[in-house]
Coordinates of C-alpha atoms in Angstrom, one line a residue:
Chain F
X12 CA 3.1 23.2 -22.0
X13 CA -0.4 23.9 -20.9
X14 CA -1.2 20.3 -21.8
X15 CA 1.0 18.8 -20.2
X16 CA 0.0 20.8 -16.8
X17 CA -4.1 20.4 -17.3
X18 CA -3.8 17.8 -19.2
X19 CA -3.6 15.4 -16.4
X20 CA -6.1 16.8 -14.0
X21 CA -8.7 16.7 -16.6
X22 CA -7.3 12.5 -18.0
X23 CA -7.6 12.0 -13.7
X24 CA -11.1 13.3 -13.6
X25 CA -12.6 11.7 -16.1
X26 CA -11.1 8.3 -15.1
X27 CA -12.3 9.2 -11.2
X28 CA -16.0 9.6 -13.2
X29 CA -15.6 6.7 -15.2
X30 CA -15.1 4.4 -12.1
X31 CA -18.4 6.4 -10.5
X32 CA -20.3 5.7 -13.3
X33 CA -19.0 2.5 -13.9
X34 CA -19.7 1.8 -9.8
X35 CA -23.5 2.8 -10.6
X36 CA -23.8 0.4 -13.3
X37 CA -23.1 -2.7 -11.6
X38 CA -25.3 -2.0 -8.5
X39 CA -28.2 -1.2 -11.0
X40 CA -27.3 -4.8 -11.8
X41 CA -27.1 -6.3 -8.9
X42 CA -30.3 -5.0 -7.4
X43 CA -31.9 -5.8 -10.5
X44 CA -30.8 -9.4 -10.4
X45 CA -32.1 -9.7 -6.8
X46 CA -35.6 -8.0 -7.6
Chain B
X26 CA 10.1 24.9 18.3
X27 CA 7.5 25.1 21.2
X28 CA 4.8 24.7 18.5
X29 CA 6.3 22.1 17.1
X30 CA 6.4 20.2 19.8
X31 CA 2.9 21.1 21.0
X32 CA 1.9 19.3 17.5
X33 CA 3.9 16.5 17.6
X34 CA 2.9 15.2 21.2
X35 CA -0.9 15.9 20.6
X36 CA -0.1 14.3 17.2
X37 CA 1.3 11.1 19.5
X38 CA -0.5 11.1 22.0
X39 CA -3.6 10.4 19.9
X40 CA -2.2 7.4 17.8
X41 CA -1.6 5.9 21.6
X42 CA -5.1 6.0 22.9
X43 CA -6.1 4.5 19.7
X44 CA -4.1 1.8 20.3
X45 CA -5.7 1.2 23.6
X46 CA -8.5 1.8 22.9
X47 CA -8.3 -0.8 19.8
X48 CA -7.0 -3.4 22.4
X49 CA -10.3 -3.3 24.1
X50 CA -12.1 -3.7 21.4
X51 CA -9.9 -6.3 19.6
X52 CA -11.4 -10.2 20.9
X53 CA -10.0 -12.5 18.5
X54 CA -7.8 -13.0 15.6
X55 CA -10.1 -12.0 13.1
X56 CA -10.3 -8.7 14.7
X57 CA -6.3 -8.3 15.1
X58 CA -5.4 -9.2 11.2
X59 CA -8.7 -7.5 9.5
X60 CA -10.7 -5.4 11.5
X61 CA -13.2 -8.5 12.4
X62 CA -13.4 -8.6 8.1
X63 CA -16.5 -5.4 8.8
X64 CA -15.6 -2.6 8.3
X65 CA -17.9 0.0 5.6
X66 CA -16.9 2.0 2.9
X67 CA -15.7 5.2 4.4
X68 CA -12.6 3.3 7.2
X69 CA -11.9 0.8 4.2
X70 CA -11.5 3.5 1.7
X71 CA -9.5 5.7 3.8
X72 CA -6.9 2.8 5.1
X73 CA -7.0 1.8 1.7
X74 CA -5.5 5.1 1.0
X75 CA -3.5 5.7 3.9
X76 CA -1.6 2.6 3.0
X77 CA -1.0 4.3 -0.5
X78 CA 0.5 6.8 0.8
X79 CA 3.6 6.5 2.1
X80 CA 6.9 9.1 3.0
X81 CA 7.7 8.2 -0.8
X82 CA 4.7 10.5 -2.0
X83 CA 5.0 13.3 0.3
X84 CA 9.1 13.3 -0.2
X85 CA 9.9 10.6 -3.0
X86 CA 7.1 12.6 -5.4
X87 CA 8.0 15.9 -4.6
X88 CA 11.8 14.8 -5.7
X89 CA 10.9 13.7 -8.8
X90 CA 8.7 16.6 -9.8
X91 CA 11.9 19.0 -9.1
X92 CA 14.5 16.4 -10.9
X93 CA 12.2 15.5 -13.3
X94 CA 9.2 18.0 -14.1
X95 CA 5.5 17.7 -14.4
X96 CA 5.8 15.4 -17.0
X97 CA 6.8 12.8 -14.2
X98 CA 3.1 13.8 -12.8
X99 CA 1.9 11.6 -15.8
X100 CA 2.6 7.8 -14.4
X101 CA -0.1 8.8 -11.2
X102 CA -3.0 7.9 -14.5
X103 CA -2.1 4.2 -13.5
X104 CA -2.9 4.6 -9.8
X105 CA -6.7 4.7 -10.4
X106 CA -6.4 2.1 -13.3
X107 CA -4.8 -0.4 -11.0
X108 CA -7.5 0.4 -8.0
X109 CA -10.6 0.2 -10.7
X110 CA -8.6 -3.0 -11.8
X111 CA -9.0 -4.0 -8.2
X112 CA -12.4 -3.3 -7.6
X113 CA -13.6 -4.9 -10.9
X114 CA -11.6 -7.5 -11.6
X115 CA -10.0 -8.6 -8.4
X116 CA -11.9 -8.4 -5.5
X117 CA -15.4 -10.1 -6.8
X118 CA -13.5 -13.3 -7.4
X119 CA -10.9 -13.2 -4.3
X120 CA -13.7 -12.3 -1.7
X121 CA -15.1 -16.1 -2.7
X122 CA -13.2 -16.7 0.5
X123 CA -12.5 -14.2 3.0
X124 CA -8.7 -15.3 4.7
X125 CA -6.7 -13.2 7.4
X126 CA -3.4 -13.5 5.2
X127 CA -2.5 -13.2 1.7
X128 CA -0.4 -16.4 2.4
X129 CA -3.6 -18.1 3.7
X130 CA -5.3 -17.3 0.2
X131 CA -2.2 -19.2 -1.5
X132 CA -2.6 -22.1 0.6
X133 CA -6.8 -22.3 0.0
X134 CA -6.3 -22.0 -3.8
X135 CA -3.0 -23.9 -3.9
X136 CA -3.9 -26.8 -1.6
X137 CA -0.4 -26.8 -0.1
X138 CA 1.3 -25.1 3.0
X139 CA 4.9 -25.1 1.4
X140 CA 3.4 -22.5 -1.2
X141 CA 1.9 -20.7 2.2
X142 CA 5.2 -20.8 3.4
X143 CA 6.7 -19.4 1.0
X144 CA 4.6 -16.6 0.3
X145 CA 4.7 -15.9 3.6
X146 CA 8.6 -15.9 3.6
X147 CA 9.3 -13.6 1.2
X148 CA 6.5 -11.2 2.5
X149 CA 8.3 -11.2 5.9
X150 CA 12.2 -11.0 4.5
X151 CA 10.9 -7.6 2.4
X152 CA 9.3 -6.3 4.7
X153 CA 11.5 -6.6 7.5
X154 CA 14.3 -4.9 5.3
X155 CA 12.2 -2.2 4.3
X156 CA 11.1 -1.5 7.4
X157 CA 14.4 -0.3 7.8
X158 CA 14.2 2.6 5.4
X159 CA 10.7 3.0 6.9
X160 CA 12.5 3.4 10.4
X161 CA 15.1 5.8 9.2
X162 CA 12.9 8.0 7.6
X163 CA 11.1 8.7 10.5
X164 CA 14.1 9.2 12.5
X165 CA 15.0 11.8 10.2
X166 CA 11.7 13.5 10.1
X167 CA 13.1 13.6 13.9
X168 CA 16.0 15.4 13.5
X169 CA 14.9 18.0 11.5
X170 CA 11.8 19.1 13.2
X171 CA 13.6 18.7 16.3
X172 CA 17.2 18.6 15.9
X173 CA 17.6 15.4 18.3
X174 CA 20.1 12.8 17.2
X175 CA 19.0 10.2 14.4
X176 CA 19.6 7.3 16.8
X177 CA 17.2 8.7 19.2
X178 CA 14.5 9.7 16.5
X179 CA 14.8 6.4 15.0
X180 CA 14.6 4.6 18.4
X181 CA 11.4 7.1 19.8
X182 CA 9.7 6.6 15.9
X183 CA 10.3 2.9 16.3
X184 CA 8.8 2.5 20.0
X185 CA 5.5 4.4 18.9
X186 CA 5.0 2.1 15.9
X187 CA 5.6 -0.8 17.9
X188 CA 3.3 0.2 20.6
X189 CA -0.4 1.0 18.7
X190 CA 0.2 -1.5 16.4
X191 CA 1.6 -4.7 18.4
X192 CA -1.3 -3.9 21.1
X193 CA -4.1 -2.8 18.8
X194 CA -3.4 -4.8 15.8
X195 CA -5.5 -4.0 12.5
X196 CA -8.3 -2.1 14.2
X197 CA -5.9 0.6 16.0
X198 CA -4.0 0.9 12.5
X199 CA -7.7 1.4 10.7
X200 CA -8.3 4.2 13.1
X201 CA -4.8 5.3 12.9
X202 CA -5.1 5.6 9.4
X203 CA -7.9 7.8 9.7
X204 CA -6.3 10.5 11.5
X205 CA -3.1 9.9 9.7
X206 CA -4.6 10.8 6.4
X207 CA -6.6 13.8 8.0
X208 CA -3.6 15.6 9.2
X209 CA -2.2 14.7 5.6
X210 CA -5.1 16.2 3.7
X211 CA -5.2 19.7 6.3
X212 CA -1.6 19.7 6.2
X213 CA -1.3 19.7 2.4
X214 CA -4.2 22.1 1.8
X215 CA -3.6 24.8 4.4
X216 CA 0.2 24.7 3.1
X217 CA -0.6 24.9 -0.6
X218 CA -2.1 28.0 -0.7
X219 CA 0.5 29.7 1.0
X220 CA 3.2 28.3 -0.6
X221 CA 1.6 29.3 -3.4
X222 CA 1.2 32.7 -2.2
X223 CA 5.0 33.0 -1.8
X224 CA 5.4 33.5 -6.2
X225 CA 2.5 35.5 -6.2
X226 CA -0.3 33.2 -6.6
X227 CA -1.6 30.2 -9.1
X228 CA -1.3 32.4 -12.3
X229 CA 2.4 32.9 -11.3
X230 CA 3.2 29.4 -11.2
X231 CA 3.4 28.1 -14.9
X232 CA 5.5 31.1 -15.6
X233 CA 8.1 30.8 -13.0
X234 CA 8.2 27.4 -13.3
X235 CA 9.0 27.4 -17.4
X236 CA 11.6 30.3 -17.1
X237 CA 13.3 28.2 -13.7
X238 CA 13.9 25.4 -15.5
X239 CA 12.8 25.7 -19.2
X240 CA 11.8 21.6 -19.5
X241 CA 9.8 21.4 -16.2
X242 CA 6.5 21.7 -17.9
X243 CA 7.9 19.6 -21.3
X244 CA 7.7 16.1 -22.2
X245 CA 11.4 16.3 -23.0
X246 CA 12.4 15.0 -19.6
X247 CA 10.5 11.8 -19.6
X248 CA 9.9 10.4 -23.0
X249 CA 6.6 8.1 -23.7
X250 CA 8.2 4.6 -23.5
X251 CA 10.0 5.2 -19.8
X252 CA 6.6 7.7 -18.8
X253 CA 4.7 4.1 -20.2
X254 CA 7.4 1.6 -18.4
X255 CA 7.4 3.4 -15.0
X256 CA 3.7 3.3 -15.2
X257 CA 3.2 0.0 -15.6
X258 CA 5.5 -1.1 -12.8
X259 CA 3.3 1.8 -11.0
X260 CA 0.4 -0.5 -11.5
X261 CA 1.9 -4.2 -11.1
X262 CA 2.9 -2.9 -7.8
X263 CA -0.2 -1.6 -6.4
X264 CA -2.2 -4.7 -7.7
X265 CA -2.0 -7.7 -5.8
X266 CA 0.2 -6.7 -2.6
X267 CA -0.1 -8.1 0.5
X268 CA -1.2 -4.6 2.5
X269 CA -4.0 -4.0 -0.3
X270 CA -5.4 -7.5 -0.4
X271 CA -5.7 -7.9 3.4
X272 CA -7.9 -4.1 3.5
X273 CA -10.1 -5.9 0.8
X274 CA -10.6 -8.6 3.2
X275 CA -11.2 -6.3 5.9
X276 CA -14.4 -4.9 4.3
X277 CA -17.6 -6.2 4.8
X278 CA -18.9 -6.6 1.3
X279 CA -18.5 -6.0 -2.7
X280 CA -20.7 -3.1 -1.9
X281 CA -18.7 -1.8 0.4
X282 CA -15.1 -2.4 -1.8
X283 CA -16.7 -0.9 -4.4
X284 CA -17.4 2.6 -2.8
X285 CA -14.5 2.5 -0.5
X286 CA -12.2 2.0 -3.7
X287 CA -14.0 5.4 -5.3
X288 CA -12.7 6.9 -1.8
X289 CA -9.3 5.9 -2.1
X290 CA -9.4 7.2 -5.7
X291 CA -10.4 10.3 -5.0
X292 CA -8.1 10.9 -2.0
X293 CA -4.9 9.2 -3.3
X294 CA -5.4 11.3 -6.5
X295 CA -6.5 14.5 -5.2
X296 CA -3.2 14.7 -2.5
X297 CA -0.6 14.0 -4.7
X298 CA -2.1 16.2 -7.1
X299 CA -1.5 18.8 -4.9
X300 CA 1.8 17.7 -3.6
X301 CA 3.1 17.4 -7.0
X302 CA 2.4 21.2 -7.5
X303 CA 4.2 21.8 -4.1
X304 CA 6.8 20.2 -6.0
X305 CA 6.4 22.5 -9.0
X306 CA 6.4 25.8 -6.4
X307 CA 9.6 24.1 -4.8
X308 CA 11.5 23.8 -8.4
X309 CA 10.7 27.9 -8.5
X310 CA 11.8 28.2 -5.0
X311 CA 15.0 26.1 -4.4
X312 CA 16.1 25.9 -8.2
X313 CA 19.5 24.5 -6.5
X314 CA 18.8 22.0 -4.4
X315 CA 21.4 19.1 -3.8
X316 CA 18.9 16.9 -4.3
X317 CA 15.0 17.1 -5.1
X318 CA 14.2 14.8 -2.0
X319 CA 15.1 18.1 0.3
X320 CA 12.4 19.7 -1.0
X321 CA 9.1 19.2 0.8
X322 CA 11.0 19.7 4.4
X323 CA 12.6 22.6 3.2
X324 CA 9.1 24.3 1.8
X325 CA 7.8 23.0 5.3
X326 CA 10.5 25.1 7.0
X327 CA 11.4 27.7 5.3
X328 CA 8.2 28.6 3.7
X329 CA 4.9 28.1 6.1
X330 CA 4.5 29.9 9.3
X331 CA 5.6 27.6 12.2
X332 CA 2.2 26.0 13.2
X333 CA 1.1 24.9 9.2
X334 CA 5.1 24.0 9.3
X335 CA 4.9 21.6 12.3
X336 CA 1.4 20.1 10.6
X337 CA 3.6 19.4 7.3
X338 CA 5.8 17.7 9.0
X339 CA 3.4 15.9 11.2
X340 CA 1.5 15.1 8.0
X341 CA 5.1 13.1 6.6
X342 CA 5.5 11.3 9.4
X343 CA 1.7 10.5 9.0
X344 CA 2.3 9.2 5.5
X345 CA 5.4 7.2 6.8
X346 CA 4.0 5.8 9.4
X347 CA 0.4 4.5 7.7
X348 CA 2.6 2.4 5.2
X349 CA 4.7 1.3 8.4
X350 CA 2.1 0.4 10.6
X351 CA 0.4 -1.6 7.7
X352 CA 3.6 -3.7 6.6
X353 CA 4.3 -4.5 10.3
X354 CA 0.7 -6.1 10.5
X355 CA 1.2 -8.0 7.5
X356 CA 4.4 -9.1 8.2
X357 CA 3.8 -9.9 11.5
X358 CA 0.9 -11.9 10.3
X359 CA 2.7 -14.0 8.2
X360 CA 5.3 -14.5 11.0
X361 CA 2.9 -15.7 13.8
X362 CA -0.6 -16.8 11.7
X363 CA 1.4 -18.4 8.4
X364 CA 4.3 -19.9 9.2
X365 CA 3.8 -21.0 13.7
X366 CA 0.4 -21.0 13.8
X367 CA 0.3 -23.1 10.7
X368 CA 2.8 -25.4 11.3
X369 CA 3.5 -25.5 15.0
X370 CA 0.7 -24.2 16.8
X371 CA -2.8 -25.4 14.9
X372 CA -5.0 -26.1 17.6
X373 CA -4.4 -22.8 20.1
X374 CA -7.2 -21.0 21.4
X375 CA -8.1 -17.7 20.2
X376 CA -7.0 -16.0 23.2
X377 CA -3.3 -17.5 22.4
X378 CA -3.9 -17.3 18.8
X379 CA -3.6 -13.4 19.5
X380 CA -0.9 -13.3 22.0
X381 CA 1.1 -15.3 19.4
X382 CA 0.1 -12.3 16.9
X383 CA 1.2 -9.7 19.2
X384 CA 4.2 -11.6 19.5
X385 CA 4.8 -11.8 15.6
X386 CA 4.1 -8.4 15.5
X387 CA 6.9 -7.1 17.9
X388 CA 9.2 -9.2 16.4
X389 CA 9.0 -8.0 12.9
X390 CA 9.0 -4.9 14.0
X391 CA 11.9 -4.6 16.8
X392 CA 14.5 -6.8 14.6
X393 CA 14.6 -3.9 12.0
X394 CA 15.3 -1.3 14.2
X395 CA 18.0 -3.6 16.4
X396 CA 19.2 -4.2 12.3
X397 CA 19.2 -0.2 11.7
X398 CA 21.2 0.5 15.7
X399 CA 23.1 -2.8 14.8
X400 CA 24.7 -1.3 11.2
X401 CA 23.4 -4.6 9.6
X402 CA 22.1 -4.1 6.2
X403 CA 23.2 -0.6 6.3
X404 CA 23.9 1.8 3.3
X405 CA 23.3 0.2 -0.5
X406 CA 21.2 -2.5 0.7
X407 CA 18.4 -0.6 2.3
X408 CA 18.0 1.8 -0.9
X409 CA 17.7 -1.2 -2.9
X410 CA 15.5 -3.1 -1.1
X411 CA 13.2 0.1 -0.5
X412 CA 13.2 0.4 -4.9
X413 CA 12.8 -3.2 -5.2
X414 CA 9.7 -3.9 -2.9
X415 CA 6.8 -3.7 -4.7
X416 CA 9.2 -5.0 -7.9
X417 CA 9.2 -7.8 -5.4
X418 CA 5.8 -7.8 -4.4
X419 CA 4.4 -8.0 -8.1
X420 CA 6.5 -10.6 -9.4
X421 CA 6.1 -12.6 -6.7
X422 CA 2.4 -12.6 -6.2
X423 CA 1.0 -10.9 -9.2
X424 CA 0.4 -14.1 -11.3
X425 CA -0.1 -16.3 -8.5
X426 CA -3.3 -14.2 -7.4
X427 CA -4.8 -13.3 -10.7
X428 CA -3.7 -16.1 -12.4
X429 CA -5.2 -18.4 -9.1
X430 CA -8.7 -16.5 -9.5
X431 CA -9.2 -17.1 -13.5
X432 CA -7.3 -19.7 -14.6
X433 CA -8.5 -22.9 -13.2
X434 CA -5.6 -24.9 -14.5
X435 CA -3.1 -23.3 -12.5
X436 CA -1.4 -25.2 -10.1
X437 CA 0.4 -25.5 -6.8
X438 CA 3.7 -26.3 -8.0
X439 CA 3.0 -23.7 -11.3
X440 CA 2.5 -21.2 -8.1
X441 CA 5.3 -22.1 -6.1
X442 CA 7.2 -21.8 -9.4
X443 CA 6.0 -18.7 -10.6
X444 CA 7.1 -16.6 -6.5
X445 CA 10.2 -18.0 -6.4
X446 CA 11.6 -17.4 -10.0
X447 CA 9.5 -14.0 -10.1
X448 CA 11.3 -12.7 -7.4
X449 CA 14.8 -14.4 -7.6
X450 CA 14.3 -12.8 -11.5
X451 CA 13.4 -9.1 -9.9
X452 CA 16.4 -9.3 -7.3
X453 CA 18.6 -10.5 -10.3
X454 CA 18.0 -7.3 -12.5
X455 CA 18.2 -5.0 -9.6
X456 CA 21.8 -6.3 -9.4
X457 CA 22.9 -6.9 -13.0
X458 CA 20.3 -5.9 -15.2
X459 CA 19.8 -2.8 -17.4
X460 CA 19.1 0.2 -15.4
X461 CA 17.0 1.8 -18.2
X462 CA 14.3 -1.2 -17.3
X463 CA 12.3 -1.2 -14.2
X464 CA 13.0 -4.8 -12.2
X465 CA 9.1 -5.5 -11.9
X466 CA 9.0 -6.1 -15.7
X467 CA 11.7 -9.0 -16.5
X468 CA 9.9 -10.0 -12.6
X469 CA 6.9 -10.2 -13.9
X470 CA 7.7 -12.4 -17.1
X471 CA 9.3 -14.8 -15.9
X472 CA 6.9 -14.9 -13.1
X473 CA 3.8 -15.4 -15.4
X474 CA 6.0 -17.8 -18.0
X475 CA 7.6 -20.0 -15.1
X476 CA 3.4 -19.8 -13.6
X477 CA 2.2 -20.8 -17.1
X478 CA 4.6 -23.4 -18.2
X479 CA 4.7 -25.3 -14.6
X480 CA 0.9 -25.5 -14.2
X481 CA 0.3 -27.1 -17.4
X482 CA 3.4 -29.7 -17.2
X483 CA 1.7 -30.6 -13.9
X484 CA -1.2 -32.5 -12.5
X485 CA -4.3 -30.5 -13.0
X486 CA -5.9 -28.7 -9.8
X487 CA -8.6 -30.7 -7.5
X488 CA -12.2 -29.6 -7.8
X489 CA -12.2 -28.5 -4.5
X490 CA -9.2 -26.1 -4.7
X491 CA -11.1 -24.3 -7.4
X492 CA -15.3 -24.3 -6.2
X493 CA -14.0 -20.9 -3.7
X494 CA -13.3 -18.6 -6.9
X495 CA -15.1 -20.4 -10.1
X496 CA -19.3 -20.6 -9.8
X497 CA -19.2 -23.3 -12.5
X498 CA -17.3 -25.8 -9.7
X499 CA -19.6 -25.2 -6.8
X500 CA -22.6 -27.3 -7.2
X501 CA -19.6 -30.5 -7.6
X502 CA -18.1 -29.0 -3.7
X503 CA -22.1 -28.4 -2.3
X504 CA -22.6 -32.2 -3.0
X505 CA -19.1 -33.1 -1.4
X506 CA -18.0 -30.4 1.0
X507 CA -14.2 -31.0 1.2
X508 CA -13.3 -27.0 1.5
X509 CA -13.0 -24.7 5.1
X510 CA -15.8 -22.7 5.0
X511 CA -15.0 -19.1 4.4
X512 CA -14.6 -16.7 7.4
X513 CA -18.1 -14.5 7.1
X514 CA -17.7 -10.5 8.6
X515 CA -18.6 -10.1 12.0
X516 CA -22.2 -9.2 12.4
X517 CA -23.2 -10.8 8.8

């Protein structure tokens, strides 16, 4: 029961930091192919 | 009542000025479709997420969480998938060109204006059907906050669509959007807590909610494969749609996508979050409701005090009208910039390029509500249409899009194929399929097999088709420009 309930706020805020992280990864990229 | 309708006319009367106040600013079409294709992260993401939202979350959610428990809360994990999907998959390849329509895109990468009128067909017949519903639920959203008639609150919703968006176009519904989703963000976290408050806090919840209905916080309602199937047709449908496409092609840059996307995210995620725990407060509430769709009006107005009440139900019409607002532009663009501009009218100036959109736009917007006064399409119909659209949507332009970005070998006619069985295929299963299978699924097969199959029996795409979205074929174009240029953002 309780995993089902927390469960998905903690699944959804680790995907919403995975795309954040992810996000900071390809700009390091990018401004390390223009430099 | 008096504060109710205090809310409701500051509520409107806002939306108008920024619909005049769009009109001044909007000079050509490029303003009118996408914003003038500039705008930054923080507008992008929230219209992005505006457009997400629709009366389905705030009522359609809310439903399902008291029919089907929190488990149902599970299928929102493919919401952020499909947008990361977006942001890293999609968008890099698709801004190669930056178009006004999604029809426009078809026609670049399939080198043929039937395929653009197709797309654009099918993008207006759905949408001006489920415009209906759209109408109709803010007619109701009429009647109970203010008792009035359903034909009047239909025909009063309708009129304030029409006006902001037909004058202001894209810009007035960007700005729109921004308010909207305020007032849907204040409204759902001034009435949580006191909702909340009603069963004696947070702590309260779990256990009233397990001893109310014993499976509401149980996987037993949903199993895995359904939880997995409605999921996936969660995420066909968000990908690849008209309304999210054109908002990519309203930002100025990757950078800007990108952080806008992390917005939308965050938003979309964190408000139907907490409207799906209103939904758990209402199954402890009203354990006996007719049906779970009555749920979020009745919490709004039997459970807040009357202002947080009135901002409730201000924030549902909010939701429905940023999905409304943001089908009418797309639908209107594919009436006036696809299909008579295209074919008719190619040589207009811009001034009459955007009374022609105006134009579009009022028509796709007054015939559903002359359909709704009219009885046409009433009953069945608009319920099925409003469950098939994005069915549609994906199995119609899901391939086409994605398989147009990565797959140079895909054709016109593989294109062409791929829409028209995908969403003949969709319509089909709604009608005589199994019910236990979502319609975007079989959709989408056939879509993908008929886009597959087609392409490869027929003649290979030219070069030039291809140098917008593949590197590797743009040194071959630079040496023989045969391509439109692409349509840079305004100030760029």
């Amino acid at each position: 029961m309780t995993f089902v309930f927390w469960g998905l706020f903690v699944v959804l805020g680790l995907i919403a930091v995975g795309y954040w992280r992810w996000m900071l990864w390809v700009e390091k990229g990018e401004r390390e192919d223009e430099s | 009542m008096t504060t109710r309708i205090i809310v409701f006319a500051l509520y409107f009367l806002g939306i108008f000025a920024i619909g005049l106040y769009s009109m001044r600013k909007t000079r050509d079409e490029s303003d009118y479709w996408i914003a003038g294709g500039n705008l930054g992260w923080g507008l992008g993401g929230v219209t992005l997420a505006a457009t997400h939202v629709s009366g389905g979350t705030f009522i359609g959610a809310v439903g399902a969480i008291h029919a089907f428990g929190w488990s149902f809360g599970w299928v929102l994990i493919s919401i952020p998938l499909a947008y990361w999907f977006m942001a890293a998959v999609l968008a890099p390849r698709l801004m190669g060109t930056r178009e006004l329509t999604l029809p426009s895109f078809i026609e670049r990468r399939y080198y043929s204006k039937t395929a653009r009128a197709i797309a654009a067909v099918i993008i207006m017949v759905a949408i001006m059907v489920y415009m209906q519903a759209q109408i109709v639920a803010g007619g109701l959203v009429a009647n109970i906050a203010f008792g009035v008639p359903l034909t009047h609150g239909v025909v009063f919703f309708a009129i304030l669509l029409l006006a902001y968006t037909v004058v202001g176009g894209m810009l007035a519904v960007v700005y729109a959007d921004f308010v909207q989703m305020i007032i849907m963000l204040l409204g759902t976290v001034v009435a949580l807590p006191l909702a909340l408050r009603q069963i004696g806090g947070a702590g309260n919840l779990l256990h009233y909610a397990e001893l109310t209905n014993p499976l509401a916080l149980e996987w037993g309602t949903l199993p895995a494969a359904l939880l997995f199937t409605m999921g996936l047709a969660f995420f066909l449908g968000s990908v690849a749609t008209p309304e999210k496409i054109v908002r990519l092609y309203s930002m100025r840059d990757m950078h800007q996508i990108r952080r806008g996307i992390l917005l939308t995210i965050i938003m979309v995620v964190t408000l139907n979050l907490m409207i799906m725990v209103l939904g758990l407060v209402s199954v402890v509430l009203f354990p006996t409701l007719p049906t779970g769709d009555l749920a979020m009006p009745m919490i709004a107005r039997a459970v807040l005090p009357a202002f947080i009440g009135s901002l409730m139900l201000a924030a549902i019409t909010s939701a429905i009208m940023s999905t409304a607002e943001a089908l009418l532009i797309v639908a209107g663009s594919a009436l006036s910039e696809d299909i008579f501009q295209t074919f008719f009218q190619r040589s207009a100036s811009p001034r009459r390029r955007l009374i022609v959109g105006r134009i579009g736009v009022f028509i796709v917007g007054a015939a559903p509500l002359l359909f709704v006064l009219t009885g046409i399409g009433k009953g069945e119909l608009i319920q099925l249409i409003v469950l098939l659209f994005s069915a549609l949507m994906a199995a119609s332009f899901f391939a086409p899009v994605i398989g147009g970005i990565f797959w140079r070998r895909a054709t016109r006619e593989g294109a062409i194929a791929a829409m028209l069985l995908g969403v003949t295929s969709a319509g089909a299963w709604k009608l005589w399929g199994a019910e236990a299978i979502d319609p975007v699924l079989p959709g989408f097969v056939v879509s993908v097999a008929a886009f597959v199959v087609v392409s490869l029996l027929t003649p290979p795409p030219p070069a030039s088709a291809l140098a917008p979205y593949f590197p590797e074929e743009r040194a071959g174009e630079e040496a023989e420009p045969t391509g439109r240029a692409s349509r840079p953002a305004k100030g760029a």
